[in-house]
PDB file of C-alpha atoms in Angstrom:
ATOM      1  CA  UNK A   1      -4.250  -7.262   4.373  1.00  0.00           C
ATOM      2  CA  UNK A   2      -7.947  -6.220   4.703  1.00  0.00           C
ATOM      3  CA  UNK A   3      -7.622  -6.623   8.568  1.00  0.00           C
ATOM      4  CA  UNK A   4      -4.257  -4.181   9.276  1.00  0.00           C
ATOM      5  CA  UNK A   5      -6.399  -1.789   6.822  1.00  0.00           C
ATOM      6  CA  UNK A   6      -9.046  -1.987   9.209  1.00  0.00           C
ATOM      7  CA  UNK A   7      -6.987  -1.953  12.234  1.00  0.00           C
ATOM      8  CA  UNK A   8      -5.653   1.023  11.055  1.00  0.00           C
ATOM      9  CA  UNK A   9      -8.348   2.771  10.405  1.00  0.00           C
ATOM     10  CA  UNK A  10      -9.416   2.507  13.519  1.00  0.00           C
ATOM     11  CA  UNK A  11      -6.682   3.753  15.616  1.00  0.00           C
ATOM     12  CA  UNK A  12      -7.401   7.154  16.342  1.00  0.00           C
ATOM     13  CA  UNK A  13     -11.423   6.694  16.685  1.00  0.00           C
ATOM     14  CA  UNK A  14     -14.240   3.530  17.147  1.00  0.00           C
ATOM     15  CA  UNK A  15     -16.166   3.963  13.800  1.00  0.00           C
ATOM     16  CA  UNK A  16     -18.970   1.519  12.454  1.00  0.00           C
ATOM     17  CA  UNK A  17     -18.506  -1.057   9.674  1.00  0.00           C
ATOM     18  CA  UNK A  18     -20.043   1.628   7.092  1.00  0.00           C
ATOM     19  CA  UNK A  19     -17.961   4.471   8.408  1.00  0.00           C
ATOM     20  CA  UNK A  20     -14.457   2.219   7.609  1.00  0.00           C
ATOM     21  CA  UNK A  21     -15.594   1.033   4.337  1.00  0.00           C
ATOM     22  CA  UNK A  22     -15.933   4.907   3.498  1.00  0.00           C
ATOM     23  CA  UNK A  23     -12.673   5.645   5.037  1.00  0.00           C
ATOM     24  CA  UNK A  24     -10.994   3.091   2.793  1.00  0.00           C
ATOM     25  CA  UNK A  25     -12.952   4.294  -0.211  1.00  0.00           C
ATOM     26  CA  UNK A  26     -11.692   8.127   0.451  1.00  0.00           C
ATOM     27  CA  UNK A  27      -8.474   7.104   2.076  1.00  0.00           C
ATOM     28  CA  UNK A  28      -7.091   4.075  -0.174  1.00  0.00           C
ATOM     29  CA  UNK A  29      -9.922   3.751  -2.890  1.00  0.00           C
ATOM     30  CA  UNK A  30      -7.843   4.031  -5.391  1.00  0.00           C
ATOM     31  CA  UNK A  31      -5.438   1.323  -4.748  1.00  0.00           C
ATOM     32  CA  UNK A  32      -7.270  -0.855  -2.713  1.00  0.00           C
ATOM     33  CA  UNK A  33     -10.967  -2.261  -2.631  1.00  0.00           C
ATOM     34  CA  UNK A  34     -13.158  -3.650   0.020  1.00  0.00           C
ATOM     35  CA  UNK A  35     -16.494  -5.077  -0.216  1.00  0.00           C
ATOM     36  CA  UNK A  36     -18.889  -5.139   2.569  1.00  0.00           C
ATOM     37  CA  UNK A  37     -18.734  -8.867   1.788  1.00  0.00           C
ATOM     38  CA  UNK A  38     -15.506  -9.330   2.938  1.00  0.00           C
ATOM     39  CA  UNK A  39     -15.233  -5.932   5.661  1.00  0.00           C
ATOM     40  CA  UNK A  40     -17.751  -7.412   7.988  1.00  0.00           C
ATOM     41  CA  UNK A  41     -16.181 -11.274   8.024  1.00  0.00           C
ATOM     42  CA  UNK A  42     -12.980  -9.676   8.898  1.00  0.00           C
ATOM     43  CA  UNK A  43     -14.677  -7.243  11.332  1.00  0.00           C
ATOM     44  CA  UNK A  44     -16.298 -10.985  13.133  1.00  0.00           C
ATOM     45  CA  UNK A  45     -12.685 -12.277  12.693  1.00  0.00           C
ATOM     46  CA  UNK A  46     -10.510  -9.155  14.360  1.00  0.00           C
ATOM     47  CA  UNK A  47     -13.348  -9.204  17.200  1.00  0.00           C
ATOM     48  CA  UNK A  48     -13.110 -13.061  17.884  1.00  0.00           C
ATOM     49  CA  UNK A  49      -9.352 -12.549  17.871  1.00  0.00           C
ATOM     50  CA  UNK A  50      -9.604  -9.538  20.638  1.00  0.00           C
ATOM     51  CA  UNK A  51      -7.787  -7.191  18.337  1.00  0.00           C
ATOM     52  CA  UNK A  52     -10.914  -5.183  18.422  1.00  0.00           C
ATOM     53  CA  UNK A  53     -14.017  -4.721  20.373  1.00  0.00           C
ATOM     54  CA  UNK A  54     -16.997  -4.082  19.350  1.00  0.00           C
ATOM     55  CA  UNK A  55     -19.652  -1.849  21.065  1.00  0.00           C
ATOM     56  CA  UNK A  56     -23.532  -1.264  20.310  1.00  0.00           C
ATOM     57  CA  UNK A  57     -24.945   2.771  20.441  1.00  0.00           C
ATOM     58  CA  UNK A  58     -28.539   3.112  19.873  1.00  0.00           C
ATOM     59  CA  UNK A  59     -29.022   5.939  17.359  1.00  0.00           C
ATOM     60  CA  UNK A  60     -32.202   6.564  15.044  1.00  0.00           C
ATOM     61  CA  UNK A  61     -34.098   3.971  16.711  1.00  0.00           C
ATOM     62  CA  UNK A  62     -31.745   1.048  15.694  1.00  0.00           C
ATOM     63  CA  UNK A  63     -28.394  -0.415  17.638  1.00  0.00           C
ATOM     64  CA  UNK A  64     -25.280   0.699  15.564  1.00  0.00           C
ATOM     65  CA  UNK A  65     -22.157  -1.395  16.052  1.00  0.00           C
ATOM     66  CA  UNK A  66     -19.255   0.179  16.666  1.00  0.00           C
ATOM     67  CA  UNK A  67     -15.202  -1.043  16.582  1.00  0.00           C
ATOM     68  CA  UNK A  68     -13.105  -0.016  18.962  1.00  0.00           C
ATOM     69  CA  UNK A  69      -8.886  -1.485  18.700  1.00  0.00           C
ATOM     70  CA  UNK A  70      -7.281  -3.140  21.701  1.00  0.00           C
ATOM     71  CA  UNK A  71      -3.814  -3.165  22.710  1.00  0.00           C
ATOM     72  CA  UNK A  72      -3.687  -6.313  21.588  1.00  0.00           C
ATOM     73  CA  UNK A  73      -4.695  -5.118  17.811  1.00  0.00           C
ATOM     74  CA  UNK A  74      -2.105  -2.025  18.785  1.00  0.00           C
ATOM     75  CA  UNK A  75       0.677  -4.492  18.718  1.00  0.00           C
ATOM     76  CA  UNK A  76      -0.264  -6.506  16.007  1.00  0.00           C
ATOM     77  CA  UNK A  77      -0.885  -3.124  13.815  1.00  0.00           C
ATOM     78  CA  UNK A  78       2.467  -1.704  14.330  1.00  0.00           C
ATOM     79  CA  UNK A  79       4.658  -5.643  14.033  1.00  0.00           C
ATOM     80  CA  UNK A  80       2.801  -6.027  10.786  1.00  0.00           C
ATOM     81  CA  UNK A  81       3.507  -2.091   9.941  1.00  0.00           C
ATOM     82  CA  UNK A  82       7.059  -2.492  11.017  1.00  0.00           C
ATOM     83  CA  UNK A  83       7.900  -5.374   8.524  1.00  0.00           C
ATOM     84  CA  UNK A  84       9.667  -4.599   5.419  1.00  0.00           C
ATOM     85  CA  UNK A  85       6.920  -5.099   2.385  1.00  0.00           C
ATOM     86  CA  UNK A  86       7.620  -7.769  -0.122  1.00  0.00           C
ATOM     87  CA  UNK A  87       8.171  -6.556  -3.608  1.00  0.00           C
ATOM     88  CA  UNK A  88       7.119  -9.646  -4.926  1.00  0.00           C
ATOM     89  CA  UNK A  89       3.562  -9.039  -3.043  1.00  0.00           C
ATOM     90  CA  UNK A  90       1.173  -6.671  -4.961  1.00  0.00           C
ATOM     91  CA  UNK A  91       2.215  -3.224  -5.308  1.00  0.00           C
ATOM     92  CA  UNK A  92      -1.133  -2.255  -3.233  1.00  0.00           C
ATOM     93  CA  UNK A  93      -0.011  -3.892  -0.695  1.00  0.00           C
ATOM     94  CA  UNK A  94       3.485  -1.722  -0.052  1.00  0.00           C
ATOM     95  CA  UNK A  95       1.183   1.514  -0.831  1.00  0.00           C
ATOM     96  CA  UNK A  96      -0.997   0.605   2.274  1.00  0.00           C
ATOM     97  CA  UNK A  97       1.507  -0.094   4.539  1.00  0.00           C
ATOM     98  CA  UNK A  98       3.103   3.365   3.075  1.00  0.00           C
ATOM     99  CA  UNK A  99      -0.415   5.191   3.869  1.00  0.00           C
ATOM    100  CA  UNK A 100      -0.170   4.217   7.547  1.00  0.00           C
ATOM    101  CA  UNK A 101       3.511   5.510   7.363  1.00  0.00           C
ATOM    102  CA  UNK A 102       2.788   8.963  10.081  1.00  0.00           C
ATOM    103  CA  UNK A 103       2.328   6.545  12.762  1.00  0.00           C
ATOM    104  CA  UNK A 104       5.571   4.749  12.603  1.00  0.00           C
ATOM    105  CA  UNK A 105       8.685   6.797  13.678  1.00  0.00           C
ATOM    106  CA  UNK A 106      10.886   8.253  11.269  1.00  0.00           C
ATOM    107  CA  UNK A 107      14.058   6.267  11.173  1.00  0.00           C
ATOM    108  CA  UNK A 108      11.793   2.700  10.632  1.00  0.00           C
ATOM    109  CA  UNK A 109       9.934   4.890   7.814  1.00  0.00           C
ATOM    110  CA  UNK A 110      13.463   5.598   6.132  1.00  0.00           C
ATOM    111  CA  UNK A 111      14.896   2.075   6.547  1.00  0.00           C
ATOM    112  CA  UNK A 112      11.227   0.505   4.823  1.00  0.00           C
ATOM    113  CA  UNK A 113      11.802   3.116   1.927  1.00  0.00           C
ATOM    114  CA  UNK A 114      15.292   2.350   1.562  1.00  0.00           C
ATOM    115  CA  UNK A 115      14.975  -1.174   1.626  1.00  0.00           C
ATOM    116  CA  UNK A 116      11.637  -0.654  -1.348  1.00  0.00           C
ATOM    117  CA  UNK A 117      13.762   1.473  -2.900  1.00  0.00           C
ATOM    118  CA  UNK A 118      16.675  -0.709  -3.166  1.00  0.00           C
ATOM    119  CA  UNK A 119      14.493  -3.707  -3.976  1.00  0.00           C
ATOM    120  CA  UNK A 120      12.839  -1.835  -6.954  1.00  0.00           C
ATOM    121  CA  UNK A 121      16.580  -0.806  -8.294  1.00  0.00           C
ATOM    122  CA  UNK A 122      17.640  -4.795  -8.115  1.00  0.00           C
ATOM    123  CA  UNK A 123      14.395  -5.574  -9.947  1.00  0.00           C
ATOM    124  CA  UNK A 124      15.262  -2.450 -12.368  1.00  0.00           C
ATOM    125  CA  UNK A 125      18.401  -4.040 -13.277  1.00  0.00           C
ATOM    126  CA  UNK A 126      16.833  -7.552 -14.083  1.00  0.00           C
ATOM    127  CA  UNK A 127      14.410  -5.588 -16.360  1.00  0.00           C
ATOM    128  CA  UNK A 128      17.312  -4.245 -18.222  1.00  0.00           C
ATOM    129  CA  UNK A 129      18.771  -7.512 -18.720  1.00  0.00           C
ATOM    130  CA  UNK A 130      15.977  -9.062 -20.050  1.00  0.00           C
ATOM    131  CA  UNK A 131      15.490  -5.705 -22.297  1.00  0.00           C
ATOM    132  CA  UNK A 132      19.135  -6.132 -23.409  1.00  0.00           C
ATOM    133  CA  UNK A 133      18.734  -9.798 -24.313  1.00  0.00           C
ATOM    134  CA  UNK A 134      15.319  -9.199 -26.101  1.00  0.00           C
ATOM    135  CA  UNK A 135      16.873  -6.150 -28.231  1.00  0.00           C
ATOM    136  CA  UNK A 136      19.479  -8.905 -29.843  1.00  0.00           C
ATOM    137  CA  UNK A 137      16.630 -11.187 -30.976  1.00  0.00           C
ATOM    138  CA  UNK A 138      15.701 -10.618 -34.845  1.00  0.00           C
ATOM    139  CA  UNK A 139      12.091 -10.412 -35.827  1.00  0.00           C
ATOM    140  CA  UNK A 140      11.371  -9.085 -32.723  1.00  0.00           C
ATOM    141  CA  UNK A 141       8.997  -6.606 -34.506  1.00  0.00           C
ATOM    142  CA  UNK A 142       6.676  -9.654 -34.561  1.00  0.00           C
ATOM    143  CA  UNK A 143       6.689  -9.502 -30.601  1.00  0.00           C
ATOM    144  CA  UNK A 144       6.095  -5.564 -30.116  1.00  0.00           C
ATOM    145  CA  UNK A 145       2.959  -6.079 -27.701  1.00  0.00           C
ATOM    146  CA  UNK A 146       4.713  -8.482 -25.571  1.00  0.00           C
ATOM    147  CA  UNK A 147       7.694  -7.050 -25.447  1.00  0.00           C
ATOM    148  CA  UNK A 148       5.803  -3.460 -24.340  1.00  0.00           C
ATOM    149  CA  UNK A 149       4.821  -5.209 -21.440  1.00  0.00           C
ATOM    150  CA  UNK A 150       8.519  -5.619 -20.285  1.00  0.00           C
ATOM    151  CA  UNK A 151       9.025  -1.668 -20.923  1.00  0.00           C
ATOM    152  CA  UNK A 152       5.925  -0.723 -19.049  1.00  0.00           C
ATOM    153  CA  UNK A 153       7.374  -2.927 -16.251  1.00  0.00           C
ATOM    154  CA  UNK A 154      10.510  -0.825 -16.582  1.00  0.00           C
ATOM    155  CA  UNK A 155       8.832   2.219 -16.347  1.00  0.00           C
ATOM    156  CA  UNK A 156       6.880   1.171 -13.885  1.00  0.00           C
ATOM    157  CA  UNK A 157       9.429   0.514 -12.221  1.00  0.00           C
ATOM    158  CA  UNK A 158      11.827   3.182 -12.864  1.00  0.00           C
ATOM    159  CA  UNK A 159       9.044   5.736 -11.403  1.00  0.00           C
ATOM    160  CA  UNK A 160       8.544   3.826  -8.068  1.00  0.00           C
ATOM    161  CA  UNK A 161      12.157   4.510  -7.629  1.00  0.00           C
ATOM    162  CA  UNK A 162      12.164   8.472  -8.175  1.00  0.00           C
ATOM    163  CA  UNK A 163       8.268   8.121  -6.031  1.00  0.00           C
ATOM    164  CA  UNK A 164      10.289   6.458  -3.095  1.00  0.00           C
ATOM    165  CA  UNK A 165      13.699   8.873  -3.025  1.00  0.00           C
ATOM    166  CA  UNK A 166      10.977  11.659  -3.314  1.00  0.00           C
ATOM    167  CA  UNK A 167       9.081  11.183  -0.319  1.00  0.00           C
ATOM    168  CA  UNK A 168      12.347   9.482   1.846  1.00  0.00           C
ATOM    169  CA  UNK A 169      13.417  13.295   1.217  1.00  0.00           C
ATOM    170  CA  UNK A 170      10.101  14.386   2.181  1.00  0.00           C
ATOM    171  CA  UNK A 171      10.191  16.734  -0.976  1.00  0.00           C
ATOM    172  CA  UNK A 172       6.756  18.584  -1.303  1.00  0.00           C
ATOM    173  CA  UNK A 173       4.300  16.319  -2.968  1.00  0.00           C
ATOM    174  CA  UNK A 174       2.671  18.432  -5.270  1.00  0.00           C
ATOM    175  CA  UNK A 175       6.471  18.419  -6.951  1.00  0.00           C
ATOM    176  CA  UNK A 176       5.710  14.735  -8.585  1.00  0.00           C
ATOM    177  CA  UNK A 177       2.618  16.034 -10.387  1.00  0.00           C
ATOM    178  CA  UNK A 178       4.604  19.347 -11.573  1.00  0.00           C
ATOM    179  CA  UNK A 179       6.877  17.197 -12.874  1.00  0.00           C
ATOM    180  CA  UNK A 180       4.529  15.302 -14.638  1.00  0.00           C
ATOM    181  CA  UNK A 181       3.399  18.555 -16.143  1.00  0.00           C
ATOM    182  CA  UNK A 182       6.178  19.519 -17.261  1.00  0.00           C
ATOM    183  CA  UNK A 183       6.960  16.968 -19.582  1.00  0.00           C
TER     184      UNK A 183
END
């Protein structure tokens, strides 16, 4: 994942090691973490794999490195980007593919959300099920913690689906914090 996030990042511009870990930290901090520890292995590794190139510029008397993407890292940015996300990956993992969304044309953006969307309301449904099942058992006082797990799931859930049908519409953003307000 770490290396289409980088990839991605630089797209538009060659920017140094530091400059991308910043760019994650502003752009996807709060779903997603890199350490230097693992940026500048993967830096090596998309380098080595000529999906990037990497340039030195002298500036305040020391050599800054600088990473520059390739066609070849073009074309592996957007095949990766293209594919549908798995909903049984990490939800981080759909949200940075979803952050990289503007540079995929609209009617692959739709078909990705439609598909998440549609995912979400088949894994909605098993929720219920299990929800229905649990609400026959008797003492199930005794299991109140675990069993909150399976309704924050559900909820969970529930608000990826009105998130995704939100922004397929391309409704204002701002509306799903009102909303929040409002309640």
């Amino acid at each position: 994942m770490l290396e289409f996030i980088i990839i991605g990042m630089v797209l538009d511009e060659s920017l140094t090691g530091y400059d991308i870990k910043k760019y994650i930290e502003k752009g996807i901090g709060s779903f997603y973490k890199a350490s230097y520890g693992s940026l500048y292995p993967s830096l090596k590794k998309l380098t080595e794999k000529d999906y990037l190139i990497m340039t030195e510029q002298p500036q305040s008397g020391r050599q800054k490195k600088y990473y520059k993407i390739t066609e070849k890292g073009k074309e592996a940015f957007f095949e990766w980007l293209s594919n549908p996300a798995d909903l049984n990956d990490n939800m981080n993992n759909h949200l940075v593919k979803v952050y990289f969304f503007d540079k995929l044309p609209e009617d692959i953006r739709n078909r990705h959300l439609q598909e998440y969307e549609l995912k979400n309301l088949n894994y909605l449904r098993k929720l219920q099920a299990l929800e229905k099942h649990f609400s026959k058992m008797e003492n199930k006082e005794c299991f109140y913690y675990k069993l909150s797990t399976l309704y924050y799931g559900i909820c969970i859930v529930q608000d990826n689906i009105k998130w995704c049908r939100h922004i397929r519409e391309r409704k204002p953003l701002t509306e799903l914090i009102t909303i929040e307000r409002e309640k």
